[in-house]
Amino acid sequence: MRNGVIISDEPRINDEIRVSQVRLIGPNGEQVGVIATSVALNLAKEANLDLVEVAPNAKPPVAKLIDYGKFKYNEKIKAREARRNQSTAEIKEIRFRLKIDEHDFDVKKGHVVRFLTGGDKVKVTIMLRGREQSRPIGGVELLQRLADEVGEYGTIESAPKQEGRNIIMTLAPKGKKVHTQSEQRRRGDQSRAERQARQAARLAAKQEAKAQAAAEVQASVKQTSATKNTTKEGSNAEDEE
């Protein structure tokens, strides 16, 4: 809001464009040139399109002939696809001691692999005690060893660095989550298509059964009518005798 007036992010279109002239761009990107806004509006109406102001601060403003409704729909689809493809990664944290035994190292490494394959970043912290703070190289080597052993699942995003009593490194996944989401969407689309096909087949079968039943009823009615006519003709013949 500016000076009590609501400022819209939407561009001005058609009669909302108040300037006397615009630099017009055609529907296929062709440069028409500077023309009167009234003429541009007439061109838009004749082409069944909208006149959309795409560069309001230019001198004169730039306007384009487009189908604005279709344009907004396509923008909405693109935004939705972009949100689908976003990887909303969390940051997990694993803490090590410098003097960690092999079993505990393997256990914690397993947690790191699980987080990375789940699409999350991992902040790995080496906690130094006492004299260990004066010899941080051991912590750096431990973090590098971890990075090497989980290299199939993640890469170093932030190299090991000392922060106070701790040495910290950040690992990032190798796009696993995005691929997993894409595969899940593909499977979902396939499952939906199969479900729709089954529903269509069931509907077709029901329609065929109804048609067959109607045909049988119609045939039965015809047969009954024919039988009645035959009986009536026989009765008439007896009366004549």
Short mmCIF file of C-alpha atoms in Angstrom, two decimals:
data_model
loop_
_atom_site.label_atom_id
_atom_site.label_comp_id
_atom_site.label_asym_id
_atom_site.label_seq_id
_atom_site.Cartn_x
_atom_site.Cartn_y
_atom_site.Cartn_z
CA MET A 1 0.00 0.00 0.00
CA ARG A 2 1.33 3.44 -0.95
CA ASN A 3 -0.33 6.72 0.22
CA GLY A 4 -3.47 4.79 1.05
CA VAL A 5 -3.62 3.19 -2.40
CA ILE A 6 -3.25 -0.58 -2.84
CA ILE A 7 -0.44 -1.33 -5.27
CA SER A 8 -1.09 -4.46 -7.33
CA ASP A 9 1.60 -6.73 -8.69
CA GLU A 10 -0.66 -7.49 -11.66
CA PRO A 11 0.12 -5.62 -14.90
CA ARG A 12 -2.39 -3.17 -16.34
CA ILE A 13 -4.43 -4.64 -19.18
CA ASN A 14 -6.75 -3.24 -21.84
CA ASP A 15 -8.72 -0.17 -20.62
CA GLU A 16 -6.57 0.03 -17.46
CA ILE A 17 -3.74 1.37 -19.63
CA ARG A 18 -4.18 5.18 -19.44
CA VAL A 19 -1.18 6.46 -21.41
CA SER A 20 -1.72 7.95 -24.84
CA GLN A 21 0.92 5.84 -26.64
CA VAL A 22 2.57 2.45 -26.20
CA ARG A 23 5.39 0.60 -27.87
CA LEU A 24 3.50 -2.42 -29.15
CA ILE A 25 4.80 -6.00 -29.40
CA GLY A 26 2.76 -8.45 -31.45
CA PRO A 27 1.56 -11.88 -30.24
CA ASN A 28 4.55 -13.61 -31.84
CA GLY A 29 7.11 -11.17 -30.43
CA GLU A 30 7.25 -8.96 -33.50
CA GLN A 31 8.00 -5.25 -32.95
CA VAL A 32 5.05 -3.19 -34.19
CA GLY A 33 6.40 0.15 -32.98
CA VAL A 34 5.03 3.18 -31.12
CA ILE A 35 1.31 3.64 -31.76
CA ALA A 36 -1.66 5.24 -30.06
CA THR A 37 -3.06 3.18 -27.20
CA SER A 38 -6.56 3.39 -28.72
CA VAL A 39 -5.24 1.83 -31.93
CA ALA A 40 -3.47 -0.92 -29.95
CA LEU A 41 -6.72 -1.64 -28.10
CA ASN A 42 -8.59 -1.98 -31.39
CA LEU A 43 -5.93 -4.37 -32.69
CA ALA A 44 -6.30 -6.44 -29.52
CA LYS A 45 -10.09 -6.62 -29.92
CA GLU A 46 -9.81 -7.60 -33.58
CA ALA A 47 -7.37 -10.40 -32.70
CA ASN A 48 -9.48 -11.48 -29.69
CA LEU A 49 -6.46 -10.85 -27.45
CA ASP A 50 -5.57 -8.58 -24.53
CA LEU A 51 -3.31 -5.54 -24.49
CA VAL A 52 -0.96 -6.09 -21.54
CA GLU A 53 1.49 -3.50 -20.22
CA VAL A 54 4.77 -5.43 -19.76
CA ALA A 55 7.18 -2.52 -19.14
CA PRO A 56 5.28 0.35 -17.49
CA ASN A 57 8.41 2.41 -16.68
CA ALA A 58 9.65 2.57 -20.27
CA LYS A 59 9.20 5.73 -22.34
CA PRO A 60 6.68 5.09 -23.80
CA PRO A 61 5.44 2.00 -21.87
CA VAL A 62 5.77 -1.33 -23.64
CA ALA A 63 2.60 -3.35 -24.20
CA LYS A 64 2.08 -6.75 -25.76
CA LEU A 65 -0.82 -8.54 -27.42
CA ILE A 66 -1.46 -11.83 -25.59
CA ASP A 67 -4.26 -14.04 -24.31
CA TYR A 68 -3.97 -12.92 -20.69
CA GLY A 69 -6.18 -15.65 -19.26
CA LYS A 70 -4.11 -18.35 -20.95
CA PHE A 71 -0.91 -16.59 -19.88
CA LYS A 72 -1.98 -16.56 -16.20
CA TYR A 73 -2.99 -20.22 -16.39
CA ASN A 74 0.40 -21.22 -17.82
CA GLU A 75 2.19 -19.18 -15.13
CA LYS A 76 0.20 -20.98 -12.44
CA ILE A 77 1.12 -24.37 -13.93
CA LYS A 78 4.81 -23.42 -14.06
CA ALA A 79 4.76 -22.23 -10.44
CA ARG A 80 3.10 -25.46 -9.32
CA GLU A 81 5.67 -27.58 -11.17
CA ALA A 82 8.49 -25.54 -9.64
CA ARG A 83 7.10 -26.17 -6.14
CA ARG A 84 6.84 -29.88 -6.89
CA ASN A 85 10.46 -30.05 -7.98
CA GLN A 86 11.77 -28.17 -4.99
CA SER A 87 13.79 -30.24 -2.56
CA THR A 88 12.83 -29.05 0.92
CA ALA A 89 15.87 -30.43 2.70
CA GLU A 90 16.24 -30.33 6.46
CA ILE A 91 19.56 -30.11 8.29
CA LYS A 92 20.23 -33.03 10.59
CA GLU A 93 23.06 -33.03 13.09
CA ILE A 94 25.40 -35.85 14.14
CA ARG A 95 28.02 -35.40 16.87
CA PHE A 96 31.27 -37.33 17.17
CA ARG A 97 33.95 -37.50 19.81
CA LEU A 98 37.50 -37.34 18.58
CA LYS A 99 38.34 -40.63 20.30
CA ILE A 100 35.48 -42.68 18.91
CA ASP A 101 35.73 -46.44 18.53
CA GLU A 102 35.06 -48.19 15.21
CA HIS A 103 31.67 -49.57 16.22
CA ASP A 104 30.29 -46.15 17.23
CA PHE A 105 31.79 -44.60 14.09
CA ASP A 106 30.02 -47.15 11.89
CA VAL A 107 26.72 -46.60 13.74
CA LYS A 108 26.89 -42.82 13.34
CA LYS A 109 28.01 -43.19 9.73
CA GLY A 110 24.87 -45.26 9.14
CA HIS A 111 22.76 -42.39 10.48
CA VAL A 112 24.54 -39.98 8.13
CA VAL A 113 23.85 -42.25 5.15
CA ARG A 114 20.19 -42.54 6.15
CA PHE A 115 19.79 -38.76 6.37
CA LEU A 116 21.54 -38.17 3.04
CA THR A 117 19.50 -40.80 1.19
CA GLY A 118 16.39 -39.16 2.66
CA GLY A 119 17.40 -35.94 0.94
CA ASP A 120 18.52 -34.03 4.05
CA LYS A 121 21.74 -32.17 4.71
CA VAL A 122 23.88 -33.31 7.63
CA LYS A 123 25.86 -31.10 9.97
CA VAL A 124 28.65 -33.22 11.45
CA THR A 125 30.26 -31.90 14.63
CA ILE A 126 33.46 -33.12 16.28
CA MET A 127 33.45 -32.09 19.96
CA LEU A 128 36.95 -31.43 21.28
CA ARG A 129 37.96 -31.79 24.90
CA GLY A 130 40.81 -30.23 26.82
CA ARG A 131 44.09 -30.63 24.98
CA GLU A 132 42.30 -31.87 21.86
CA GLN A 133 41.50 -28.22 21.07
CA SER A 134 45.20 -27.53 20.44
CA ARG A 135 45.41 -30.42 17.94
CA PRO A 136 42.30 -30.06 15.75
CA ILE A 137 43.96 -31.84 12.80
CA GLY A 138 42.73 -35.16 14.14
CA GLY A 139 39.12 -33.92 13.97
CA VAL A 140 39.60 -32.70 10.42
CA GLU A 141 41.00 -36.08 9.40
CA LEU A 142 38.06 -37.86 11.03
CA LEU A 143 35.56 -35.69 9.18
CA GLN A 144 37.38 -36.21 5.89
CA ARG A 145 37.31 -39.97 6.46
CA LEU A 146 33.57 -39.80 7.05
CA ALA A 147 33.07 -37.73 3.90
CA ASP A 148 35.05 -40.24 1.86
CA GLU A 149 33.10 -43.22 3.19
CA VAL A 150 29.69 -41.66 2.48
CA GLY A 151 30.78 -40.11 -0.83
CA GLU A 152 28.34 -42.29 -2.74
CA TYR A 153 25.43 -40.55 -1.02
CA GLY A 154 26.61 -36.99 -0.38
CA THR A 155 29.23 -34.33 -1.00
CA ILE A 156 30.96 -31.79 1.22
CA GLU A 157 28.98 -28.56 1.12
CA SER A 158 30.92 -26.82 3.88
CA ALA A 159 34.51 -27.95 4.50
CA PRO A 160 35.63 -28.80 8.04
CA LYS A 161 36.34 -25.69 10.12
CA GLN A 162 36.88 -25.04 13.79
CA GLU A 163 34.29 -23.07 15.71
CA GLY A 164 35.30 -22.70 19.35
CA ARG A 165 35.60 -26.16 20.85
CA ASN A 166 34.03 -27.87 17.86
CA ILE A 167 35.01 -28.75 14.29
CA ILE A 168 32.07 -28.62 11.92
CA MET A 169 31.42 -29.95 8.40
CA THR A 170 28.22 -29.94 6.35
CA LEU A 171 27.31 -32.71 3.89
CA ALA A 172 24.67 -32.33 1.17
CA PRO A 173 22.76 -35.15 -0.57
CA LYS A 174 23.36 -35.93 -4.23
CA GLY A 175 19.86 -35.02 -5.41
CA LYS A 176 18.35 -38.28 -4.18
CA LYS A 177 15.25 -36.63 -2.82
CA VAL A 178 14.39 -34.91 -6.07
CA HIS A 179 14.79 -38.19 -7.99
CA THR A 180 12.69 -39.99 -5.39
CA GLN A 181 9.93 -37.38 -5.64
CA SER A 182 10.00 -37.58 -9.45
CA GLU A 183 9.75 -41.38 -9.30
CA GLN A 184 6.90 -41.16 -6.80
CA ARG A 185 5.05 -38.72 -9.07
CA ARG A 186 5.66 -40.99 -12.06
CA ARG A 187 4.30 -43.98 -10.17
CA GLY A 188 1.36 -41.90 -8.96
CA ASP A 189 0.53 -40.81 -12.50
CA GLN A 190 0.81 -44.39 -13.74
CA SER A 191 -1.40 -45.66 -10.92
CA ARG A 192 -3.95 -42.94 -11.60
CA ALA A 193 -3.99 -43.78 -15.31
CA GLU A 194 -4.49 -47.47 -14.55
CA ARG A 195 -7.29 -46.64 -12.12
CA GLN A 196 -9.01 -44.46 -14.69
CA ALA A 197 -8.66 -47.21 -17.30
CA ARG A 198 -10.26 -49.73 -14.92
CA GLN A 199 -13.10 -47.32 -14.19
CA ALA A 200 -13.64 -46.73 -17.91
CA ALA A 201 -13.68 -50.50 -18.53
CA ARG A 202 -16.21 -51.05 -15.74
CA LEU A 203 -18.40 -48.25 -17.08
CA ALA A 204 -18.23 -49.68 -20.60
CA ALA A 205 -19.14 -53.13 -19.26
CA LYS A 206 -22.13 -51.70 -17.36
CA GLN A 207 -23.31 -49.82 -20.44
CA GLU A 208 -22.95 -52.95 -22.55
CA ALA A 209 -24.88 -54.99 -19.97
CA LYS A 210 -27.67 -52.39 -19.89
CA ALA A 211 -27.84 -52.34 -23.68
CA GLN A 212 -27.98 -56.14 -23.78
CA ALA A 213 -30.69 -56.22 -21.11
CA ALA A 214 -32.70 -53.60 -23.01
CA ALA A 215 -32.32 -55.62 -26.20
CA GLU A 216 -33.51 -58.77 -24.42
CA VAL A 217 -36.52 -56.93 -22.99
CA GLN A 218 -37.36 -55.53 -26.41
CA ALA A 219 -37.05 -58.99 -27.97
CA SER A 220 -39.26 -60.44 -25.24
CA VAL A 221 -41.88 -57.77 -25.83
CA LYS A 222 -41.83 -58.48 -29.57
CA GLN A 223 -42.12 -62.22 -28.96
CA THR A 224 -45.04 -61.73 -26.57
CA SER A 225 -46.75 -59.43 -29.05
CA ALA A 226 -46.23 -61.95 -31.85
CA THR A 227 -47.63 -64.77 -29.70
CA LYS A 228 -50.72 -62.73 -28.88
CA ASN A 229 -51.30 -61.97 -32.54
CA THR A 230 -50.94 -65.65 -33.45
CA THR A 231 -53.40 -66.66 -30.73
CA LYS A 232 -55.84 -63.99 -31.82
CA GLU A 233 -55.67 -65.10 -35.47
CA GLY A 234 -56.29 -68.71 -34.42
CA SER A 235 -59.31 -67.69 -32.39
CA ASN A 236 -60.73 -65.75 -35.29
CA ALA A 237 -60.30 -68.74 -37.58
CA GLU A 238 -62.24 -70.98 -35.16
CA ASP A 239 -65.06 -68.46 -34.98
CA GLU A 240 -65.34 -68.41 -38.75
CA GLU A 241 -65.75 -72.19 -38.83
#
